[in-house]
Short mmCIF file of C-alpha atoms and ligand atoms in Angstrom, two decimals:
data_model
loop_
_atom_site.label_atom_id
_atom_site.label_comp_id
_atom_site.label_asym_id
_atom_site.label_seq_id
_atom_site.Cartn_x
_atom_site.Cartn_y
_atom_site.Cartn_z
CA MET A 1 0.00 0.00 0.00
CA ARG A 2 2.95 2.33 0.63
CA GLN A 3 3.99 1.83 -3.00
CA ALA A 4 0.43 2.47 -4.15
CA LEU A 5 0.39 5.69 -2.10
CA SER A 6 3.55 7.03 -3.68
CA LEU A 7 2.27 6.12 -7.15
CA GLY A 8 -0.97 8.00 -6.44
CA ALA A 9 0.90 11.16 -5.45
CA ARG A 10 2.72 11.20 -8.81
CA HIS A 11 -0.30 12.49 -10.71
CA PHE A 12 -1.41 15.21 -8.32
CA GLY A 13 -2.55 18.14 -10.45
CA LEU A 14 -3.21 16.00 -13.52
CA THR A 15 -6.38 13.99 -12.91
CA ALA A 16 -9.06 16.43 -11.67
CA PRO A 17 -11.95 16.06 -11.27
CA ASN A 18 -10.96 12.44 -10.67
CA PRO A 19 -8.71 11.40 -7.77
CA SER A 20 -5.16 10.29 -8.50
CA VAL A 21 -5.33 6.66 -7.39
CA GLY A 22 -2.29 4.43 -7.00
CA THR A 23 -2.42 0.66 -7.33
CA ILE A 24 -0.20 -2.40 -7.57
CA LEU A 25 -1.23 -5.86 -8.69
CA VAL A 26 0.66 -8.64 -6.93
CA ASP A 27 1.01 -12.39 -7.47
CA GLU A 28 1.09 -13.73 -3.91
CA SER A 29 0.92 -17.42 -4.83
CA GLY A 30 4.64 -18.19 -4.46
CA THR A 31 6.98 -17.93 -1.51
CA SER A 32 7.79 -14.32 -2.28
CA PRO A 33 5.28 -11.91 -3.85
CA ILE A 34 5.83 -10.77 -7.43
CA ILE A 35 4.61 -7.37 -8.57
CA LEU A 36 2.72 -7.84 -11.84
CA ALA A 37 1.81 -4.19 -12.49
CA ARG A 38 2.00 -0.72 -11.01
CA ALA A 39 -0.39 2.01 -12.12
CA VAL A 40 -1.70 5.49 -11.37
CA THR A 41 -4.81 7.23 -12.75
CA ALA A 42 -3.91 8.59 -16.19
CA PRO A 43 -3.69 12.36 -16.87
CA GLY A 44 -7.20 13.66 -17.52
CA GLY A 45 -8.58 11.16 -14.97
CA ARG A 46 -8.95 8.16 -17.31
CA PRO A 47 -8.19 5.32 -17.66
CA HIS A 48 -8.47 4.54 -13.97
CA ALA A 49 -5.43 2.98 -12.25
CA GLU A 50 -7.14 -0.43 -11.92
CA THR A 51 -7.83 -0.57 -15.68
CA LEU A 52 -4.20 0.24 -16.46
CA ALA A 53 -2.92 -2.39 -14.00
CA LEU A 54 -5.24 -5.07 -15.45
CA GLU A 55 -4.16 -4.18 -18.98
CA ALA A 56 -0.48 -4.44 -18.03
CA ALA A 57 -0.88 -7.78 -16.22
CA GLY A 58 -3.16 -9.44 -18.83
CA ALA A 59 -3.99 -13.08 -18.01
CA ARG A 60 -1.61 -13.04 -15.03
CA ALA A 61 -4.20 -10.98 -13.10
CA ARG A 62 -6.20 -14.18 -12.46
CA GLY A 63 -5.77 -15.13 -8.79
CA ALA A 64 -3.70 -11.98 -8.02
CA SER A 65 -4.12 -9.39 -5.23
CA LEU A 66 -4.77 -5.74 -5.97
CA PHE A 67 -3.56 -3.08 -3.51
CA VAL A 68 -5.35 0.20 -4.20
CA THR A 69 -5.52 3.52 -2.33
CA LEU A 70 -9.25 4.12 -3.01
CA GLU A 71 -12.21 1.78 -3.40
CA PRO A 72 -12.66 0.64 -7.04
CA CYS A 73 -15.59 2.39 -8.69
CA ALA A 74 -18.96 0.70 -9.06
CA HIS A 75 -20.82 3.06 -11.38
CA HIS A 76 -21.10 3.12 -15.16
CA GLY A 77 -19.51 6.41 -16.25
CA ARG A 78 -17.67 6.86 -19.52
CA THR A 79 -16.00 3.51 -18.77
CA PRO A 80 -17.42 0.32 -17.18
CA PRO A 81 -16.93 0.04 -13.40
CA CYS A 82 -13.49 -1.07 -12.18
CA ALA A 83 -15.11 -3.47 -9.68
CA GLU A 84 -16.65 -5.39 -12.61
CA ALA A 85 -13.38 -5.38 -14.55
CA LEU A 86 -11.54 -6.82 -11.53
CA ILE A 87 -14.14 -9.58 -11.14
CA ALA A 88 -13.99 -10.38 -14.87
CA ALA A 89 -10.18 -10.56 -14.72
CA GLY A 90 -10.38 -13.10 -11.85
CA VAL A 91 -8.58 -10.98 -9.24
CA ALA A 92 -8.75 -12.97 -5.97
CA ARG A 93 -8.12 -10.28 -3.34
CA VAL A 94 -8.57 -6.50 -3.16
CA VAL A 95 -6.81 -4.58 -0.39
CA CYS A 96 -7.99 -0.98 -0.31
CA GLY A 97 -7.11 2.10 1.73
CA ILE A 98 -10.49 3.80 2.04
CA GLU A 99 -14.03 3.57 0.80
CA ASP A 100 -14.86 6.19 -1.82
CA PRO A 101 -17.18 8.84 -0.30
CA ASP A 102 -18.42 9.71 -3.81
CA PRO A 103 -22.14 8.95 -3.48
CA ARG A 104 -22.00 7.06 -6.79
CA VAL A 105 -19.59 4.58 -5.15
CA GLY A 106 -19.91 4.81 -1.33
CA GLY A 107 -19.01 1.18 -0.54
CA LYS A 108 -20.86 -0.30 -3.52
CA GLY A 109 -17.59 -1.23 -5.25
CA LEU A 110 -16.50 -3.33 -2.27
CA VAL A 111 -19.96 -4.94 -1.93
CA LYS A 112 -19.88 -5.90 -5.61
CA LEU A 113 -16.45 -7.49 -5.19
CA ARG A 114 -17.46 -9.41 -2.05
CA GLN A 115 -20.65 -10.65 -3.69
CA ALA A 116 -18.54 -12.05 -6.53
CA GLY A 117 -16.40 -13.98 -4.03
CA VAL A 118 -13.39 -11.65 -4.08
CA GLU A 119 -11.67 -11.35 -0.67
CA VAL A 120 -11.79 -7.69 0.38
CA VAL A 121 -9.72 -5.95 3.04
CA SER A 122 -10.43 -2.26 3.63
CA GLY A 123 -8.83 0.41 5.87
CA VAL A 124 -5.15 -0.40 5.22
CA LEU A 125 -3.00 2.73 5.83
CA GLU A 126 -6.33 4.49 6.03
CA ALA A 127 -5.05 7.84 7.37
CA GLN A 128 -2.40 8.13 4.64
CA CYS A 129 -4.93 7.20 1.93
CA ARG A 130 -7.34 9.79 3.35
CA THR A 131 -4.59 12.41 3.12
CA LEU A 132 -3.69 11.37 -0.44
CA HIS A 133 -7.30 11.72 -1.53
CA GLY A 134 -8.10 14.77 0.63
CA GLY A 135 -8.98 16.90 -2.41
CA HIS A 136 -11.36 14.31 -3.83
CA ILE A 137 -12.96 13.72 -0.42
CA LEU A 138 -13.61 17.44 0.15
CA ARG A 139 -14.98 17.91 -3.37
CA VAL A 140 -17.48 15.06 -3.14
CA THR A 141 -18.51 15.71 0.48
CA GLN A 142 -18.34 19.52 0.74
CA GLY A 143 -18.28 20.60 -2.88
CA ARG A 144 -14.96 22.45 -2.58
CA PRO A 145 -11.29 21.68 -3.26
CA HIS A 146 -8.56 21.08 -0.68
CA VAL A 147 -6.80 24.38 0.07
CA THR A 148 -3.09 24.73 0.79
CA LEU A 149 -2.11 28.22 1.86
CA LYS A 150 1.51 29.14 1.19
CA LEU A 151 3.02 32.29 2.65
CA ALA A 152 6.60 33.51 2.55
CA MET A 153 7.66 35.78 5.37
CA THR A 154 10.70 37.72 6.47
CA ALA A 155 12.51 36.67 9.64
CA ASP A 156 10.49 39.35 11.47
CA GLY A 157 7.15 38.05 10.15
CA PHE A 158 6.27 40.32 7.23
CA ALA A 159 4.82 39.18 3.89
CA ALA A 160 5.41 42.46 2.10
CA CYS A 161 6.54 46.07 2.48
CA ALA A 162 3.91 48.44 3.85
CA ASP A 163 3.62 50.12 0.43
CA LYS A 164 3.62 46.73 -1.37
CA ALA A 165 6.86 47.62 -3.17
CA PRO A 166 8.68 44.54 -4.55
CA LEU A 167 10.34 42.48 -1.82
CA ARG A 168 12.40 39.35 -2.36
CA ILE A 169 11.95 37.05 0.64
CA THR A 170 12.98 33.57 -0.49
CA GLY A 171 15.92 32.07 -2.38
CA ALA A 172 16.21 29.74 -5.39
CA ILE A 173 15.68 26.45 -3.54
CA ALA A 174 12.46 27.56 -1.83
CA ASP A 175 11.24 29.09 -5.10
CA ALA A 176 11.78 25.77 -6.89
CA GLN A 177 9.80 24.05 -4.14
CA THR A 178 6.95 26.52 -4.74
CA HIS A 179 7.00 25.71 -8.44
CA LEU A 180 6.79 22.00 -7.57
CA MET A 181 3.77 22.72 -5.37
CA ARG A 182 2.19 24.53 -8.35
CA ALA A 183 2.76 21.49 -10.58
CA ARG A 184 1.01 19.27 -8.02
CA SER A 185 -2.07 21.52 -7.77
CA ASP A 186 -5.15 21.90 -9.96
CA ALA A 187 -5.08 25.69 -9.51
CA ILE A 188 -3.12 28.56 -7.97
CA MET A 189 -5.18 31.36 -6.49
CA VAL A 190 -4.34 34.92 -5.50
CA GLY A 191 -6.16 38.15 -4.68
CA ILE A 192 -6.04 41.16 -6.98
CA GLY A 193 -3.70 42.87 -4.46
CA THR A 194 -0.95 40.43 -5.47
CA VAL A 195 -1.60 40.93 -9.18
CA LEU A 196 -1.48 44.73 -8.86
CA ALA A 197 1.71 44.65 -6.77
CA ASP A 198 3.71 41.93 -8.52
CA ASP A 199 2.13 41.27 -11.94
CA PRO A 200 2.97 37.57 -11.48
CA LEU A 201 2.85 34.85 -14.15
CA LEU A 202 1.99 32.07 -11.66
CA THR A 203 3.25 29.24 -13.85
CA CYS A 204 5.42 26.23 -13.12
CA ARG A 205 8.81 27.01 -14.57
CA LEU A 206 10.77 23.96 -13.38
CA PRO A 207 12.73 22.51 -16.32
CA GLY A 208 10.70 19.62 -17.73
CA LEU A 209 7.55 20.45 -15.77
CA GLU A 210 6.48 23.58 -17.67
CA SER A 211 3.43 21.79 -19.07
CA ARG A 212 2.18 21.20 -15.51
CA SER A 213 1.18 24.84 -14.93
CA PRO A 214 -2.31 24.71 -13.43
CA VAL A 215 -5.26 27.08 -13.79
CA ARG A 216 -4.60 30.58 -12.34
CA VAL A 217 -7.46 32.02 -10.30
CA VAL A 218 -7.73 35.69 -9.25
CA PHE A 219 -10.18 37.04 -6.63
CA ASP A 220 -11.05 40.43 -8.05
CA SER A 221 -14.39 41.83 -6.82
CA ARG A 222 -14.39 44.95 -9.03
CA LEU A 223 -12.35 43.69 -12.01
CA ARG A 224 -9.41 45.95 -11.29
CA ILE A 225 -7.05 43.63 -13.15
CA PRO A 226 -5.16 45.79 -15.66
CA GLN A 227 -5.39 45.15 -19.39
CA SER A 228 -1.59 44.72 -19.43
CA ALA A 229 -1.46 42.09 -16.64
CA ALA A 230 0.80 39.12 -17.44
CA LEU A 231 -1.99 36.74 -16.39
CA GLY A 232 -4.40 38.10 -19.00
CA ALA A 233 -1.74 38.28 -21.69
CA SER A 234 -0.93 34.57 -21.23
CA ALA A 235 -4.52 33.37 -20.74
CA GLY A 236 -4.48 31.73 -24.17
CA VAL A 237 -1.63 29.47 -23.05
CA THR A 238 -2.39 28.88 -19.36
CA PRO A 239 -6.04 28.99 -18.28
CA THR A 240 -6.91 32.06 -16.20
CA TRP A 241 -10.11 32.46 -14.22
CA VAL A 242 -11.13 35.70 -12.55
CA ILE A 243 -13.76 35.49 -9.82
CA THR A 244 -15.74 38.68 -9.43
CA ARG A 245 -19.05 40.10 -8.22
CA GLU A 246 -22.31 39.60 -10.09
CA ASP A 247 -22.41 43.35 -10.83
CA ALA A 248 -18.80 43.69 -12.08
CA PRO A 249 -18.40 46.28 -14.87
CA HIS A 250 -19.55 44.85 -18.18
CA ASP A 251 -16.84 46.45 -20.34
CA ALA A 252 -14.03 45.08 -18.15
CA ARG A 253 -15.64 41.65 -18.33
CA ALA A 254 -15.93 41.76 -22.10
CA ARG A 255 -12.29 42.83 -22.41
CA LEU A 256 -11.09 39.93 -20.22
CA GLU A 257 -13.24 37.39 -22.01
CA ALA A 258 -11.93 38.60 -25.36
CA ALA A 259 -8.40 37.91 -24.06
CA GLY A 260 -9.41 34.32 -23.21
CA VAL A 261 -9.97 34.82 -19.47
CA THR A 262 -12.90 32.96 -17.86
CA VAL A 263 -14.89 35.40 -15.73
CA ILE A 264 -16.89 33.76 -12.93
CA ARG A 265 -19.52 36.03 -11.38
CA LEU A 266 -20.79 35.37 -7.86
CA GLY A 267 -22.78 37.15 -5.18
CA ALA A 268 -20.70 39.43 -2.91
CA ASN A 269 -20.26 39.02 0.84
CA GLU A 270 -21.35 41.63 3.41
CA PHE A 271 -18.17 43.64 2.69
CA GLY A 272 -18.85 43.78 -1.05
CA ARG A 273 -16.10 41.28 -1.81
CA VAL A 274 -16.10 37.92 -3.50
CA ASP A 275 -17.22 35.43 -0.85
CA VAL A 276 -14.43 32.87 -0.35
CA GLY A 277 -16.84 30.02 0.49
CA HIS A 278 -18.96 30.59 -2.62
CA ALA A 279 -15.82 30.98 -4.70
CA LEU A 280 -14.33 27.70 -3.53
CA ARG A 281 -17.59 25.89 -4.18
CA ALA A 282 -17.60 27.37 -7.69
CA LEU A 283 -14.08 25.97 -8.17
CA GLY A 284 -15.24 22.56 -6.85
CA ALA A 285 -18.20 22.63 -9.26
CA ARG A 286 -15.69 23.17 -12.09
CA GLY A 287 -13.90 20.00 -11.03
CA LEU A 288 -10.93 21.36 -9.05
CA THR A 289 -9.73 19.17 -6.18
CA ARG A 290 -6.45 20.75 -5.01
CA VAL A 291 -5.85 24.49 -4.87
CA LEU A 292 -2.69 26.33 -3.80
CA CYS A 293 -3.30 29.83 -2.42
CA GLU A 294 -0.37 32.13 -3.15
CA GLY A 295 -2.27 35.29 -2.37
CA GLY A 296 -1.27 37.97 0.07
CA PRO A 297 -2.20 38.44 3.74
CA ALA A 298 -5.72 39.77 2.97
CA LEU A 299 -6.92 36.66 1.13
CA ALA A 300 -5.11 34.39 3.62
CA GLU A 301 -6.90 36.02 6.56
CA GLU A 302 -10.30 35.71 4.82
CA LEU A 303 -9.72 32.01 4.20
CA ALA A 304 -8.80 31.54 7.86
CA LYS A 305 -11.94 33.41 8.98
CA ALA A 306 -14.08 31.09 6.86
CA ASP A 307 -12.18 28.03 8.19
CA LEU A 308 -11.22 27.03 4.66
CA ILE A 309 -7.52 26.24 5.02
CA ASP A 310 -6.58 22.56 5.05
CA GLU A 311 -2.80 22.82 4.91
CA PHE A 312 -0.44 25.71 5.63
CA VAL A 313 3.09 26.12 4.31
CA ALA A 314 5.28 28.82 5.81
CA ILE A 315 8.58 29.71 4.17
CA THR A 316 10.64 31.95 6.41
CA GLY A 317 13.52 33.89 4.89
CA SER A 318 16.73 34.64 6.74
CA ARG A 319 16.51 38.43 6.42
CA SER A 320 14.36 40.82 8.43
CA LEU A 321 12.45 43.69 6.89
CA GLY A 322 13.51 45.82 9.83
CA ARG A 323 10.56 48.22 9.63
CA PRO A 324 6.78 47.86 9.76
CA GLY A 325 5.29 46.00 6.79
CA LEU A 326 2.29 43.82 5.92
CA VAL A 327 2.09 41.20 8.66
CA ALA A 328 2.06 37.70 7.10
CA LEU A 329 -0.08 36.01 9.73
CA GLY A 330 -3.18 38.02 10.55
CA PRO A 331 -4.92 37.50 13.91
CA THR A 332 -7.37 34.81 12.76
CA LEU A 333 -4.76 32.94 10.77
CA SER A 334 -2.24 32.88 13.67
CA ASP A 335 -4.96 31.76 16.06
CA ALA A 336 -6.12 29.01 13.66
CA ILE A 337 -2.57 27.69 13.23
CA LEU A 338 -1.99 27.59 16.97
CA ARG A 339 -5.32 25.96 17.77
CA HIS A 340 -6.19 23.75 14.82
CA PHE A 341 -2.96 22.84 13.03
CA VAL A 342 -0.06 20.52 13.79
CA PRO A 343 3.36 20.32 12.12
CA ALA A 344 3.34 17.73 9.32
CA SER A 345 7.12 17.33 9.33
CA GLU A 346 10.33 18.66 10.81
CA THR A 347 11.48 22.12 9.76
CA LEU A 348 13.34 21.76 6.46
CA ASP A 349 16.22 24.01 5.43
CA PHE A 350 15.99 25.21 1.84
CA GLY A 351 19.25 27.11 1.50
CA GLU A 352 18.91 29.96 3.98
CA ASP A 353 15.10 29.66 4.13
CA ARG A 354 13.12 27.52 6.55
CA PHE A 355 10.16 25.48 5.30
CA ASN A 356 7.38 24.41 7.66
CA ARG A 357 4.25 22.50 6.67
CA TYR A 358 1.22 22.27 8.94
CA VAL A 359 -1.93 20.18 8.54
CA ARG A 360 -5.22 20.31 10.38
CA ALA A 361 -5.25 18.30 13.59
CA ARG A 362 -8.85 17.35 12.75
CA PRO A 363 -10.56 17.54 9.36
CA CYS A 364 -12.52 20.78 8.92
CA SER A 365 -16.15 20.99 9.95
CA PRO A 366 -18.74 19.65 7.47
CA ALA A 367 -20.43 23.07 7.42
CA SER A 368 -17.36 24.99 6.26
N1 NAP B 1 4.89 36.82 1.17
C1 NAP B 1 3.99 36.17 0.44
O1 NAP B 1 3.89 34.95 0.49
C2 NAP B 1 3.11 36.97 -0.47
C3 NAP B 1 2.20 36.29 -1.30
C4 NAP B 1 1.40 37.06 -2.13
C5 NAP B 1 1.50 38.44 -2.11
N2 NAP B 1 2.40 39.04 -1.30
C6 NAP B 1 2.51 40.49 -1.23
O2 NAP B 1 1.36 40.97 -0.56
C7 NAP B 1 1.00 42.23 -1.09
C8 NAP B 1 -0.45 42.17 -1.52
O3 NAP B 1 -1.20 41.87 -0.37
P1 NAP B 1 -2.75 41.72 -0.41
O4 NAP B 1 -3.15 41.23 0.93
O5 NAP B 1 -3.37 42.98 -0.93
O6 NAP B 1 -2.92 40.62 -1.57
P2 NAP B 1 -4.09 39.58 -1.86
O7 NAP B 1 -4.59 38.96 -0.62
O8 NAP B 1 -3.55 38.65 -2.89
O9 NAP B 1 -5.22 40.47 -2.53
C9 NAP B 1 -6.15 41.14 -1.73
C10 NAP B 1 -7.28 41.65 -2.58
O10 NAP B 1 -8.05 40.57 -3.09
C11 NAP B 1 -9.37 41.01 -3.31
N3 NAP B 1 -10.34 40.09 -2.74
C12 NAP B 1 -11.46 39.64 -3.37
N4 NAP B 1 -12.18 38.90 -2.56
C13 NAP B 1 -11.53 38.85 -1.40
C14 NAP B 1 -11.86 38.26 -0.18
N5 NAP B 1 -12.96 37.54 0.02
N6 NAP B 1 -10.99 38.43 0.83
C15 NAP B 1 -9.85 39.13 0.68
N7 NAP B 1 -9.51 39.74 -0.47
C16 NAP B 1 -10.36 39.60 -1.50
C17 NAP B 1 -9.53 42.34 -2.59
O11 NAP B 1 -9.63 43.38 -3.56
P3 NAP B 1 -11.11 43.72 -4.10
O12 NAP B 1 -11.94 44.02 -2.90
O13 NAP B 1 -10.94 44.85 -5.03
O14 NAP B 1 -11.57 42.48 -4.79
C18 NAP B 1 -8.23 42.49 -1.81
O15 NAP B 1 -7.80 43.82 -1.71
C19 NAP B 1 1.93 42.51 -2.23
O16 NAP B 1 2.95 43.37 -1.78
C20 NAP B 1 2.51 41.18 -2.58
O17 NAP B 1 3.80 41.26 -3.09
C21 NAP B 1 3.20 38.35 -0.47
#
């Protein structure tokens, strides 16, 4: 199952709206097990990992054991259900990490297998499989993607200069890590404050992984995004979605759409801004499962207030700003990290920068 887990993680950012499932098919009949096939959900979400493993093993699948991170599907979609394919191939045993909370599956895949006489073991490395499929689980149960918030801060805790003038906080190694996080996400999101200050491209520019740039999403209540913004100019190459208010100016909308930007209009919150909960549900409805927030402190604080952060990555530079600036961790965000998050690993040194990853101690509330 550990091998299946690491296979599953390989296609993060490539399979939405489907989960990236890892599987291995093993011949356990001899004294030492023989791996017949390894597979992960294909880019685009199909074929499923089980189909690929069965194809690779051919007739040798008869009598074999399948280790899979998520319950095989039971519903007829664009392809026949994996549970039926496994039965037809004569697989003797299915060991799975978790049941699929997708209401179209919800245990039915395992029931189908058991009814056909296949031995089924469920709940193996359950917590790790739940983490692997966190984006899928949140999308099918709460209608929104998994959110990782990433913030870089100076040694004295600032995310930016007070006047938002350009500020370099992190070095090359941490920047490469950020680009890797982009490649493993379905979307990167920022607020318009970041676009106006930095005019970022928000693509993955790691050699060899350039094609893994995900969708770019901007929260921009009044469509202040300039005509010259790098995001708009490259929208034909890398998808760009701008989330705005229902009553956003029509001419600005038309201009963006003509440049290839997708404009998503939603009701505003009590402060006249795009509502983060509605926005994330709109992203879930468009099939996104894993979103990386690279916005500034304002968007980060709003996400914390709405209890919509699932993972937090802090990259702390070695230099101090040495004067008042924009505080990286607003009051709600700092409180949430202290009370609801736990470190997911040791502090890592990326050159002179320190990298800390935190995950929720308990999954977020069903209402959020
Ligand atoms: N250190 C880091 O990791 C990091 C990361 C990103 C940016 N920055 C820096 O941070 C500065 C920008 O900070 P910022 O806080 O203004 O950037 P931001 O959080 O990316 O953008 C904030 C803007 O987003 C819009 N927005 C729309 N809906 C929102 C909502 N529900 N909640 C909050 N904002 C919403 C608001 O403008 P409207 O009301 O007009 O929609 C708001 O002013 C820049 O200097 C940039 O370089 C630092």
